[in-house]
């Protein structure tokens, strides 16, 4: 409840989300405390703002100065920023340094105040040990390597106590993997989970999209039923459509059969199912797919996922049933999900954070199985490792400067 900018972080299970929820409960007008998701894609049926839509960034195509000018002159963007008392940016690890710098500049211009974020308070939440942001055009993807971060003076609040006490041992293993520590305890934990039961019915995680697609199609072809092919309908400008094709949670072509294992990719407002719930297709008609989830039938209609343009309008939509085949998926697609039963193929993990994200997807370690693991499967970005090692209130700014120098900024 201070006026300082805060970086809220911590290991898996330390209660970051809970703390933010409690913080918001203490506020009478939550509309002045927007919580911004880091992905550019959102379901049109779900209220809320993504980071990109709040700041009117679109896909940030073109000259950064042009993007900033356009966003800062947008009436809706100006209204949102001027009525905010504090910005809460969730999943900060998925935002690039470029996106953070531009949003900071937009806020300064709207508020006509050239302090960081125009003097507005900002709370960023997340864990940089997870997968890095997707950024092909900028060499410094991590948000903490941005100019905005170094000027914002984020006070690190590191949660260290586990809140999920029922699986304290598992949390300890995950957190060792998080920092790249492979000791005898971790090796034993992995080896005890390499024998996959014959009747395994969970989801397999692969590092590559083609691996997941091939496994899903192989399992789908075993079902002796007619296959339905449902193409996702895209509308909008080509560059926004391209962004949706890469980032939307639904496939470009959805292949289904009665009996197919599927994953729901939206949250139910009535909380009957969530993003990541697993079920079986019970029936398919032209405009609805019936799915059996834990013995109850739910009917799904097509919905649209949107990418907003720089004016806050819909730049493109992707419309299909909010489902995907669930015998397998990629680790990238699984980030943010919680699954009951999981088998992780660690054969081709190439990215720092891959193993940590995969291991932290399962609700109960008794439902976890591991294939093809080696010590080389466990990686942590050395820049992230150094960032956390040096991240304490007494030397935070100095340590960040050292990291930036190491990164040839």
PDB file of N, CA and C in Angstrom, residues 51-52 54-57 64-74 76-82 98-120 148 310:
ATOM      1  N   UNK A  51      -2.369  -6.220 -21.912  1.00  0.00           N
ATOM      2  CA  UNK A  51      -1.385  -5.143 -21.877  1.00  0.00           C
ATOM      3  C   UNK A  51      -1.421  -4.344 -23.178  1.00  0.00           C
ATOM      4  N   UNK A  52      -1.421  -5.056 -24.301  1.00  0.00           N
ATOM      5  CA  UNK A  52      -1.368  -4.393 -25.602  1.00  0.00           C
ATOM      6  C   UNK A  52      -2.619  -3.570 -25.881  1.00  0.00           C
ATOM      7  N   UNK A  54      -4.748  -2.276 -23.613  1.00  0.00           N
ATOM      8  CA  UNK A  54      -4.854  -1.158 -22.665  1.00  0.00           C
ATOM      9  C   UNK A  54      -4.064   0.048 -23.174  1.00  0.00           C
ATOM     10  N   UNK A  55      -2.851  -0.196 -23.659  1.00  0.00           N
ATOM     11  CA  UNK A  55      -1.993   0.894 -24.125  1.00  0.00           C
ATOM     12  C   UNK A  55      -2.159   1.195 -25.616  1.00  0.00           C
ATOM     13  N   UNK A  56      -3.049   0.469 -26.303  1.00  0.00           N
ATOM     14  CA  UNK A  56      -3.285   0.725 -27.719  1.00  0.00           C
ATOM     15  C   UNK A  56      -2.092   0.424 -28.594  1.00  0.00           C
ATOM     16  N   UNK A  57      -1.385  -0.670 -28.302  1.00  0.00           N
ATOM     17  CA  UNK A  57      -0.127  -0.954 -28.993  1.00  0.00           C
ATOM     18  C   UNK A  57      -0.282  -1.798 -30.249  1.00  0.00           C
ATOM     19  N   UNK A  64       9.021   2.913 -33.678  1.00  0.00           N
ATOM     20  CA  UNK A  64       8.516   3.038 -32.302  1.00  0.00           C
ATOM     21  C   UNK A  64       7.892   4.395 -32.004  1.00  0.00           C
ATOM     22  N   UNK A  65       8.485   5.476 -32.524  1.00  0.00           N
ATOM     23  CA  UNK A  65       7.941   6.813 -32.273  1.00  0.00           C
ATOM     24  C   UNK A  65       6.535   6.957 -32.853  1.00  0.00           C
ATOM     25  N   UNK A  66       6.300   6.370 -34.020  1.00  0.00           N
ATOM     26  CA  UNK A  66       4.965   6.424 -34.627  1.00  0.00           C
ATOM     27  C   UNK A  66       3.958   5.643 -33.789  1.00  0.00           C
ATOM     28  N   UNK A  67       4.395   4.487 -33.264  1.00  0.00           N
ATOM     29  CA  UNK A  67       3.518   3.676 -32.410  1.00  0.00           C
ATOM     30  C   UNK A  67       3.144   4.455 -31.155  1.00  0.00           C
ATOM     31  N   UNK A  68       4.126   5.119 -30.552  1.00  0.00           N
ATOM     32  CA  UNK A  68       3.892   5.889 -29.325  1.00  0.00           C
ATOM     33  C   UNK A  68       2.941   7.052 -29.592  1.00  0.00           C
ATOM     34  N   UNK A  69       3.186   7.802 -30.673  1.00  0.00           N
ATOM     35  CA  UNK A  69       2.331   8.950 -31.001  1.00  0.00           C
ATOM     36  C   UNK A  69       0.890   8.522 -31.233  1.00  0.00           C
ATOM     37  N   UNK A  70       0.714   7.452 -31.981  1.00  0.00           N
ATOM     38  CA  UNK A  70      -0.635   6.984 -32.293  1.00  0.00           C
ATOM     39  C   UNK A  70      -1.370   6.549 -31.035  1.00  0.00           C
ATOM     40  N   UNK A  71      -0.680   5.806 -30.177  1.00  0.00           N
ATOM     41  CA  UNK A  71      -1.322   5.324 -28.953  1.00  0.00           C
ATOM     42  C   UNK A  71      -1.640   6.476 -28.005  1.00  0.00           C
ATOM     43  N   UNK A  72      -0.696   7.412 -27.848  1.00  0.00           N
ATOM     44  CA  UNK A  72      -0.874   8.507 -26.891  1.00  0.00           C
ATOM     45  C   UNK A  72      -1.949   9.495 -27.317  1.00  0.00           C
ATOM     46  N   UNK A  73      -2.299   9.500 -28.595  1.00  0.00           N
ATOM     47  CA  UNK A  73      -3.346  10.408 -29.080  1.00  0.00           C
ATOM     48  C   UNK A  73      -4.714   9.739 -29.145  1.00  0.00           C
ATOM     49  N   UNK A  74      -4.768   8.443 -28.837  1.00  0.00           N
ATOM     50  CA  UNK A  74      -6.038   7.718 -28.882  1.00  0.00           C
ATOM     51  C   UNK A  74      -6.909   8.086 -27.679  1.00  0.00           C
ATOM     52  N   UNK A  76      -9.497   6.641 -26.225  1.00  0.00           N
ATOM     53  CA  UNK A  76      -9.768   5.573 -25.256  1.00  0.00           C
ATOM     54  C   UNK A  76      -8.546   5.252 -24.403  1.00  0.00           C
ATOM     55  N   UNK A  77      -7.381   5.236 -25.037  1.00  0.00           N
ATOM     56  CA  UNK A  77      -6.143   4.986 -24.295  1.00  0.00           C
ATOM     57  C   UNK A  77      -5.918   6.095 -23.267  1.00  0.00           C
ATOM     58  N   UNK A  78      -6.129   7.328 -23.690  1.00  0.00           N
ATOM     59  CA  UNK A  78      -5.940   8.465 -22.786  1.00  0.00           C
ATOM     60  C   UNK A  78      -6.887   8.374 -21.588  1.00  0.00           C
ATOM     61  N   UNK A  79      -8.123   8.003 -21.854  1.00  0.00           N
ATOM     62  CA  UNK A  79      -9.109   7.884 -20.771  1.00  0.00           C
ATOM     63  C   UNK A  79      -8.677   6.814 -19.770  1.00  0.00           C
ATOM     64  N   UNK A  80      -8.254   5.651 -20.285  1.00  0.00           N
ATOM     65  CA  UNK A  80      -7.869   4.549 -19.395  1.00  0.00           C
ATOM     66  C   UNK A  80      -6.680   4.927 -18.521  1.00  0.00           C
ATOM     67  N   UNK A  81      -5.678   5.534 -19.131  1.00  0.00           N
ATOM     68  CA  UNK A  81      -4.476   5.889 -18.377  1.00  0.00           C
ATOM     69  C   UNK A  81      -4.773   6.975 -17.346  1.00  0.00           C
ATOM     70  N   UNK A  82      -5.554   7.976 -17.736  1.00  0.00           N
ATOM     71  CA  UNK A  82      -5.839   9.088 -16.823  1.00  0.00           C
ATOM     72  C   UNK A  82      -6.706   8.673 -15.642  1.00  0.00           C
ATOM     73  N   UNK A  98      11.069  -4.170 -25.232  1.00  0.00           N
ATOM     74  CA  UNK A  98      10.566  -3.202 -26.212  1.00  0.00           C
ATOM     75  C   UNK A  98       9.142  -2.782 -25.869  1.00  0.00           C
ATOM     76  N   UNK A  99       8.282  -3.756 -25.540  1.00  0.00           N
ATOM     77  CA  UNK A  99       6.889  -3.453 -25.203  1.00  0.00           C
ATOM     78  C   UNK A  99       6.806  -2.603 -23.942  1.00  0.00           C
ATOM     79  N   UNK A 100       7.628  -2.922 -22.946  1.00  0.00           N
ATOM     80  CA  UNK A 100       7.598  -2.165 -21.694  1.00  0.00           C
ATOM     81  C   UNK A 100       8.058  -0.726 -21.921  1.00  0.00           C
ATOM     82  N   UNK A 101       9.107  -0.542 -22.713  1.00  0.00           N
ATOM     83  CA  UNK A 101       9.599   0.809 -22.993  1.00  0.00           C
ATOM     84  C   UNK A 101       8.535   1.650 -23.697  1.00  0.00           C
ATOM     85  N   UNK A 102       7.867   1.069 -24.680  1.00  0.00           N
ATOM     86  CA  UNK A 102       6.862   1.822 -25.431  1.00  0.00           C
ATOM     87  C   UNK A 102       5.681   2.193 -24.539  1.00  0.00           C
ATOM     88  N   UNK A 103       5.197   1.256 -23.730  1.00  0.00           N
ATOM     89  CA  UNK A 103       4.067   1.544 -22.840  1.00  0.00           C
ATOM     90  C   UNK A 103       4.420   2.650 -21.848  1.00  0.00           C
ATOM     91  N   UNK A 104       5.630   2.634 -21.340  1.00  0.00           N
ATOM     92  CA  UNK A 104       6.099   3.675 -20.424  1.00  0.00           C
ATOM     93  C   UNK A 104       6.059   5.038 -21.114  1.00  0.00           C
ATOM     94  N   UNK A 105       6.551   5.097 -22.347  1.00  0.00           N
ATOM     95  CA  UNK A 105       6.564   6.354 -23.097  1.00  0.00           C
ATOM     96  C   UNK A 105       5.149   6.853 -23.380  1.00  0.00           C
ATOM     97  N   UNK A 106       4.249   5.942 -23.714  1.00  0.00           N
ATOM     98  CA  UNK A 106       2.854   6.323 -23.966  1.00  0.00           C
ATOM     99  C   UNK A 106       2.249   6.953 -22.715  1.00  0.00           C
ATOM    100  N   UNK A 107       2.473   6.325 -21.565  1.00  0.00           N
ATOM    101  CA  UNK A 107       1.915   6.821 -20.304  1.00  0.00           C
ATOM    102  C   UNK A 107       2.470   8.198 -19.958  1.00  0.00           C
ATOM    103  N   UNK A 108       3.761   8.394 -20.160  1.00  0.00           N
ATOM    104  CA  UNK A 108       4.365   9.697 -19.873  1.00  0.00           C
ATOM    105  C   UNK A 108       3.742  10.798 -20.723  1.00  0.00           C
ATOM    106  N   UNK A 109       3.519  10.512 -21.991  1.00  0.00           N
ATOM    107  CA  UNK A 109       2.976  11.541 -22.881  1.00  0.00           C
ATOM    108  C   UNK A 109       1.511  11.844 -22.574  1.00  0.00           C
ATOM    109  N   UNK A 110       0.753  10.820 -22.259  1.00  0.00           N
ATOM    110  CA  UNK A 110      -0.656  11.039 -21.921  1.00  0.00           C
ATOM    111  C   UNK A 110      -0.775  11.892 -20.659  1.00  0.00           C
ATOM    112  N   UNK A 111       0.033  11.601 -19.655  1.00  0.00           N
ATOM    113  CA  UNK A 111      -0.047  12.313 -18.377  1.00  0.00           C
ATOM    114  C   UNK A 111       0.789  13.593 -18.363  1.00  0.00           C
ATOM    115  N   UNK A 112       1.524  13.832 -19.470  1.00  0.00           N
ATOM    116  CA  UNK A 112       2.380  15.015 -19.591  1.00  0.00           C
ATOM    117  C   UNK A 112       3.308  15.144 -18.383  1.00  0.00           C
ATOM    118  N   UNK A 113       3.856  14.016 -18.026  1.00  0.00           N
ATOM    119  CA  UNK A 113       4.763  13.925 -16.875  1.00  0.00           C
ATOM    120  C   UNK A 113       5.854  12.935 -17.267  1.00  0.00           C
ATOM    121  N   UNK A 114       7.110  13.393 -17.276  1.00  0.00           N
ATOM    122  CA  UNK A 114       8.169  12.557 -17.823  1.00  0.00           C
ATOM    123  C   UNK A 114       8.961  11.811 -16.761  1.00  0.00           C
ATOM    124  N   UNK A 115       8.335  11.629 -15.601  1.00  0.00           N
ATOM    125  CA  UNK A 115       8.825  10.623 -14.666  1.00  0.00           C
ATOM    126  C   UNK A 115       8.511   9.251 -15.264  1.00  0.00           C
ATOM    127  N   UNK A 116       9.157   8.182 -14.775  1.00  0.00           N
ATOM    128  CA  UNK A 116       8.766   6.841 -15.239  1.00  0.00           C
ATOM    129  C   UNK A 116       7.264   6.630 -15.051  1.00  0.00           C
ATOM    130  N   UNK A 117       6.619   6.172 -16.110  1.00  0.00           N
ATOM    131  CA  UNK A 117       5.183   5.899 -16.112  1.00  0.00           C
ATOM    132  C   UNK A 117       4.358   7.144 -15.752  1.00  0.00           C
ATOM    133  N   UNK A 118       4.908   8.316 -16.041  1.00  0.00           N
ATOM    134  CA  UNK A 118       4.174   9.548 -15.789  1.00  0.00           C
ATOM    135  C   UNK A 118       3.853   9.777 -14.333  1.00  0.00           C
ATOM    136  N   UNK A 119       4.603   9.133 -13.437  1.00  0.00           N
ATOM    137  CA  UNK A 119       4.330   9.243 -12.013  1.00  0.00           C
ATOM    138  C   UNK A 119       3.289   8.265 -11.521  1.00  0.00           C
ATOM    139  N   UNK A 120       2.717   7.478 -12.430  1.00  0.00           N
ATOM    140  CA  UNK A 120       1.721   6.472 -12.058  1.00  0.00           C
ATOM    141  C   UNK A 120       2.413   5.285 -11.395  1.00  0.00           C
ATOM    142  N   UNK A 148      13.099   1.314 -19.358  1.00  0.00           N
ATOM    143  CA  UNK A 148      11.989   1.607 -18.450  1.00  0.00           C
ATOM    144  C   UNK A 148      12.203   0.958 -17.089  1.00  0.00           C
ATOM    145  N   UNK A 310      -3.874  -0.608 -32.688  1.00  0.00           N
ATOM    146  CA  UNK A 310      -3.344   0.475 -31.880  1.00  0.00           C
ATOM    147  C   UNK A 310      -4.379   1.479 -31.420  1.00  0.00           C
TER     148      UNK A 310
END
